[in-house]
Short mmCIF file of C-alpha atoms in Angstrom, two decimals:
data_model
loop_
_atom_site.label_atom_id
_atom_site.label_comp_id
_atom_site.label_asym_id
_atom_site.label_seq_id
_atom_site.Cartn_x
_atom_site.Cartn_y
_atom_site.Cartn_z
CA UNK A 235 -34.55 76.25 -69.62
CA UNK A 236 -32.27 74.54 -67.12
CA UNK A 237 -33.51 71.83 -64.77
CA UNK A 238 -34.96 73.48 -61.65
CA UNK A 239 -32.99 71.37 -59.18
CA UNK A 240 -29.76 71.99 -61.06
CA UNK A 241 -30.40 75.73 -61.05
CA UNK A 242 -31.11 75.79 -57.32
CA UNK A 243 -28.03 73.69 -56.57
CA UNK A 244 -25.71 75.87 -58.65
CA UNK A 245 -27.11 79.04 -57.09
CA UNK A 246 -26.56 77.62 -53.61
CA UNK A 247 -22.90 76.70 -54.08
CA UNK A 248 -22.23 79.88 -56.08
CA UNK A 249 -22.80 81.83 -52.87
CA UNK A 250 -20.65 79.59 -50.69
CA UNK A 251 -17.04 80.18 -49.70
CA UNK A 252 -15.99 76.54 -49.90
CA UNK A 253 -13.71 75.01 -52.49
CA UNK A 254 -15.71 73.62 -55.40
CA UNK A 255 -14.70 70.47 -57.30
CA UNK A 256 -15.86 69.66 -60.81
CA UNK A 257 -16.36 65.93 -60.28
CA UNK A 258 -18.68 66.58 -57.33
CA UNK A 259 -20.66 69.19 -59.25
CA UNK A 260 -20.90 66.92 -62.30
CA UNK A 261 -22.19 64.01 -60.22
CA UNK A 262 -24.80 66.21 -58.58
CA UNK A 263 -26.02 67.66 -61.88
CA UNK A 264 -26.24 64.26 -63.57
CA UNK A 265 -28.05 62.94 -60.50
CA UNK A 266 -30.67 65.67 -60.69
CA UNK A 267 -31.19 65.25 -64.42
CA UNK A 268 -31.01 61.46 -64.26
CA UNK A 269 -32.52 59.66 -67.20
CA UNK A 270 -35.14 62.26 -68.06
CA UNK A 271 -36.10 61.98 -71.71
CA UNK A 272 -36.03 65.68 -72.46
CA UNK A 273 -32.76 67.46 -71.76
CA UNK A 274 -32.39 71.11 -72.61
CA UNK A 275 -29.37 72.80 -74.15
CA UNK A 276 -28.73 74.42 -70.76
CA UNK A 277 -28.71 71.00 -69.05
CA UNK A 278 -26.21 69.66 -71.57
CA UNK A 279 -24.08 72.80 -71.27
CA UNK A 280 -23.77 72.38 -67.50
CA UNK A 281 -23.06 68.65 -67.75
CA UNK A 282 -20.31 69.36 -70.27
CA UNK A 283 -18.87 72.24 -68.22
CA UNK A 284 -18.23 70.11 -65.16
CA UNK A 285 -17.57 66.71 -66.75
CA UNK A 286 -14.38 67.74 -68.51
CA UNK A 287 -11.02 67.49 -66.76
CA UNK A 288 -8.25 70.07 -66.90
CA UNK A 289 -4.56 69.80 -67.77
CA UNK A 290 -2.24 72.78 -67.37
CA UNK A 291 0.04 71.38 -70.09
CA UNK A 292 -2.82 71.52 -72.64
CA UNK A 293 -2.05 67.96 -73.67
CA UNK A 294 -5.49 66.39 -73.37
CA UNK A 295 -7.11 64.25 -76.06
CA UNK A 296 -8.48 67.51 -77.47
CA UNK A 297 -5.09 69.29 -77.33
CA UNK A 298 -6.72 71.75 -74.97
CA UNK A 299 -6.81 72.76 -71.32
CA UNK A 300 -9.97 70.66 -71.21
CA UNK A 301 -10.36 67.02 -72.12
CA UNK A 302 -13.01 64.26 -71.93
CA UNK A 303 -13.22 62.50 -68.60
CA UNK A 304 -13.78 59.18 -70.43
CA UNK A 305 -13.21 57.74 -73.91
CA UNK A 306 -14.51 54.41 -75.16
CA UNK A 307 -15.67 52.63 -78.32
CA UNK A 308 -19.33 52.19 -79.27
CA UNK A 309 -20.81 48.93 -80.59
CA UNK A 310 -19.40 49.70 -84.06
CA UNK A 311 -15.92 50.39 -82.73
CA UNK A 312 -16.20 54.13 -83.23
CA UNK A 313 -14.41 56.20 -80.55
CA UNK A 314 -16.74 58.11 -78.27
CA UNK A 315 -15.84 60.77 -75.71
CA UNK A 316 -17.73 61.78 -72.61
CA UNK A 317 -18.56 64.54 -72.63
CA UNK A 318 -18.68 64.87 -76.40
CA UNK A 319 -17.64 67.87 -78.45
CA UNK A 320 -20.81 67.21 -80.45
CA UNK A 321 -22.63 68.82 -77.52
CA UNK A 322 -21.11 72.20 -78.31
CA UNK A 323 -22.68 74.94 -80.41
CA UNK A 324 -22.85 78.71 -80.64
CA UNK A 325 -25.85 78.56 -78.31
CA UNK A 326 -23.80 76.61 -75.74
CA UNK A 327 -21.16 79.33 -75.66
CA UNK A 328 -23.84 82.02 -75.47
CA UNK A 329 -25.24 80.25 -72.43
CA UNK A 330 -21.80 80.05 -70.76
CA UNK A 331 -21.29 83.73 -71.50
CA UNK A 332 -24.58 84.52 -69.79
CA UNK A 333 -23.61 82.39 -66.81
CA UNK A 334 -20.22 84.11 -66.53
CA UNK A 335 -21.91 87.48 -66.16
CA UNK A 336 -24.13 86.23 -63.34
CA UNK A 337 -21.92 84.11 -61.08
CA UNK A 338 -20.05 85.14 -57.92
CA UNK A 339 -17.73 82.27 -56.97
CA UNK A 340 -14.20 82.50 -58.38
CA UNK A 341 -14.41 78.83 -59.37
CA UNK A 342 -17.43 79.43 -61.60
CA UNK A 343 -15.84 82.56 -63.08
CA UNK A 344 -12.70 80.60 -63.93
CA UNK A 345 -14.62 77.64 -65.34
CA UNK A 346 -17.01 79.53 -67.63
CA UNK A 347 -14.30 81.97 -68.79
CA UNK A 348 -11.94 79.07 -69.57
CA UNK A 349 -14.68 77.28 -71.50
CA UNK A 350 -15.30 80.38 -73.61
CA UNK A 351 -11.57 80.75 -74.28
CA UNK A 352 -10.85 77.11 -75.11
CA UNK A 353 -13.93 76.55 -77.29
CA UNK A 354 -14.13 79.98 -78.95
CA UNK A 355 -14.16 78.35 -82.39
CA UNK A 356 -17.76 77.35 -81.74
CA UNK A 357 -18.74 81.01 -81.40
CA UNK A 358 -19.32 83.55 -84.15
CA UNK A 359 -17.69 86.33 -82.14
CA UNK A 360 -14.17 86.61 -80.78
CA UNK A 361 -13.36 86.37 -77.10
CA UNK A 362 -12.86 89.86 -75.72
CA UNK A 363 -9.84 90.70 -73.54
CA UNK A 364 -12.16 91.14 -70.57
CA UNK A 365 -12.74 87.38 -70.60
CA UNK A 366 -9.00 86.73 -70.26
CA UNK A 367 -8.81 89.16 -67.35
CA UNK A 368 -11.76 87.51 -65.59
CA UNK A 369 -10.16 84.06 -66.00
CA UNK A 370 -6.73 85.21 -64.81
CA UNK A 371 -8.11 87.05 -61.78
CA UNK A 372 -10.32 84.09 -60.88
CA UNK A 373 -7.44 81.60 -61.01
CA UNK A 374 -5.29 83.95 -58.93
CA UNK A 375 -8.08 84.18 -56.36
CA UNK A 376 -8.43 80.39 -56.31
CA UNK A 377 -4.68 79.97 -55.76
CA UNK A 378 -5.04 81.99 -52.56
CA UNK A 379 -7.88 79.93 -51.08
CA UNK A 380 -7.24 79.22 -47.43
CA UNK A 381 -6.31 75.63 -46.71
CA UNK A 382 -5.68 74.77 -50.36
CA UNK A 383 -2.97 72.14 -50.85
CA UNK A 384 0.21 73.47 -52.39
CA UNK A 385 0.01 71.45 -55.59
CA UNK A 386 -3.50 72.74 -56.30
CA UNK A 387 -2.52 76.33 -55.53
CA UNK A 388 0.33 75.93 -58.02
CA UNK A 389 -2.05 74.54 -60.67
CA UNK A 390 -4.37 77.53 -60.32
CA UNK A 391 -1.46 79.96 -60.56
CA UNK A 392 -0.04 78.08 -63.55
CA UNK A 393 -3.29 78.52 -65.47
CA UNK A 394 -3.24 82.24 -64.64
CA UNK A 395 0.39 82.41 -65.85
CA UNK A 396 -0.40 80.57 -69.09
CA UNK A 397 -3.29 82.89 -69.95
CA UNK A 398 -1.43 86.05 -69.00
CA UNK A 399 1.56 85.05 -71.12
CA UNK A 400 -0.46 83.83 -74.12
CA UNK A 401 -2.68 86.89 -74.21
CA UNK A 402 0.11 89.35 -73.36
CA UNK A 403 -1.26 90.62 -70.06
CA UNK A 404 2.02 92.13 -68.86
CA UNK A 405 0.66 93.72 -65.68
CA UNK A 406 -0.91 90.42 -64.68
CA UNK A 407 2.37 88.59 -65.33
CA UNK A 408 4.19 90.92 -62.94
CA UNK A 409 1.63 90.19 -60.25
CA UNK A 410 1.77 86.43 -60.91
CA UNK A 411 5.57 86.51 -60.60
CA UNK A 412 5.32 88.03 -57.11
CA UNK A 413 2.70 85.45 -56.14
CA UNK A 414 4.79 82.62 -57.62
CA UNK A 415 7.88 83.52 -55.59
CA UNK A 416 5.77 83.79 -52.44
CA UNK A 417 3.92 80.53 -53.08
CA UNK A 418 7.09 78.59 -53.87
CA UNK A 419 8.78 79.73 -50.66
CA UNK A 420 5.69 78.68 -48.73
CA UNK A 421 5.07 75.20 -50.16
CA UNK A 422 8.54 73.99 -51.26
CA UNK A 423 9.67 70.62 -49.90
CA UNK A 424 13.06 69.27 -50.94
CA UNK A 425 11.77 65.79 -51.80
CA UNK A 426 8.85 67.08 -53.92
CA UNK A 427 10.26 68.71 -57.11
CA UNK A 428 6.77 69.68 -58.31
CA UNK A 429 6.52 72.18 -55.46
CA UNK A 430 9.60 74.21 -56.30
CA UNK A 431 11.48 75.45 -59.35
CA UNK A 432 8.33 76.55 -61.16
CA UNK A 433 9.16 80.25 -60.79
CA UNK A 434 12.41 79.57 -62.64
CA UNK A 435 10.59 77.61 -65.34
CA UNK A 436 7.83 80.20 -65.88
CA UNK A 437 9.71 83.46 -65.51
CA UNK A 438 13.48 83.08 -65.59
CA UNK A 439 13.33 80.96 -68.74
CA UNK A 440 9.96 81.78 -70.25
CA UNK A 441 8.89 85.37 -69.66
CA UNK A 442 10.36 88.83 -70.15
CA UNK A 443 9.37 90.82 -67.08
CA UNK A 444 11.29 93.11 -64.79
CA UNK A 445 12.69 91.19 -61.82
CA UNK A 446 14.37 93.15 -59.00
CA UNK A 447 17.96 92.02 -58.62
CA UNK A 448 17.67 91.34 -54.89
CA UNK A 449 14.63 89.09 -55.38
CA UNK A 450 16.33 87.25 -58.25
CA UNK A 451 19.51 86.70 -56.23
CA UNK A 452 17.60 85.48 -53.18
CA UNK A 453 15.54 83.07 -55.29
CA UNK A 454 18.57 81.61 -57.08
CA UNK A 455 20.37 81.29 -53.75
CA UNK A 456 17.47 79.25 -52.37
CA UNK A 457 17.68 76.90 -55.36
CA UNK A 458 21.45 76.56 -54.98
CA UNK A 459 21.09 75.80 -51.27
CA UNK A 460 18.48 73.15 -52.03
CA UNK A 461 20.77 71.57 -54.63
CA UNK A 462 23.60 71.39 -52.09
CA UNK A 463 21.30 69.78 -49.49
CA UNK A 464 20.08 67.23 -52.01
CA UNK A 465 23.65 66.48 -53.07
CA UNK A 466 24.37 65.34 -49.50
CA UNK A 467 21.34 63.05 -49.50
CA UNK A 468 20.50 59.89 -51.41
CA UNK A 469 17.74 61.71 -53.30
CA UNK A 470 18.55 61.34 -56.98
CA UNK A 471 15.32 62.47 -58.66
CA UNK A 472 14.96 65.78 -56.77
CA UNK A 473 18.70 66.42 -57.18
CA UNK A 474 18.41 65.85 -60.92
CA UNK A 475 15.58 68.36 -61.13
CA UNK A 476 17.45 70.95 -59.09
CA UNK A 477 20.63 70.51 -61.13
CA UNK A 478 19.02 70.60 -64.57
CA UNK A 479 16.90 73.64 -63.70
CA UNK A 480 19.85 75.71 -62.57
CA UNK A 481 22.05 74.53 -65.45
CA UNK A 482 19.38 75.52 -67.96
CA UNK A 483 19.10 78.97 -66.39
CA UNK A 484 22.87 79.61 -66.36
CA UNK A 485 23.09 78.45 -69.94
CA UNK A 486 20.14 80.73 -70.81
CA UNK A 487 22.00 83.79 -69.45
CA UNK A 488 25.25 82.61 -71.10
CA UNK A 489 27.10 82.05 -67.82
CA UNK A 490 29.06 78.97 -68.88
CA UNK A 491 31.23 78.84 -65.75
CA UNK A 492 28.23 78.54 -63.42
CA UNK A 493 26.54 76.06 -65.75
CA UNK A 494 29.64 73.88 -65.73
CA UNK A 495 29.99 74.21 -61.95
CA UNK A 496 26.43 72.99 -61.42
#
């Protein structure tokens, strides 16, 4: 059984509309549990769930979307992660599955669904397609949170894109494309390459979906106009990103004259 204070805290924030952050939740949970001698599986499952960090590139120490927030050596020089994969078991995933069915906040839905997807090897049953859909929908919802900084909105949408592409959710990909174009036009800043060009990277180079010609032309025109503006400025890094992105796309569609022009 989970610690009473942890349960009450999670229930409270589950019914809030605010943005939830894993490091804050982790600190609260560990504070409630403290140094108590007896920790239940549920306690450990919640500590693990919110003490891992995420990486959209899946290049963490565990080669996963999730990774340990800290790594160090014990007194014998053996590497130790916190949290540790040794915490995980079939029962841990069963608990997360139960939690997923009983939470309301999109953040919790995304977190528990992602945990089930990334650590499915610890379960005896496969992850059903409904889990992918829950995760994708939750990340899409999080990307739309009011007041969310552009880079974080992009990260949420990128996770939705990754899952939809990996698990062949074509209808979801079409929706994510529309959201990606809209988000990029909203948050793009010439001197911040991370806030533009991602629609090209995800969809024009990496996904086979139907893109209306007028939308495609307007998007490419916006990238070309940005490249021209950057060419007139002393802004080498953004210009390099704009140039390489467009050149890769023109090469991808075998338009050598445009690639050379760029």
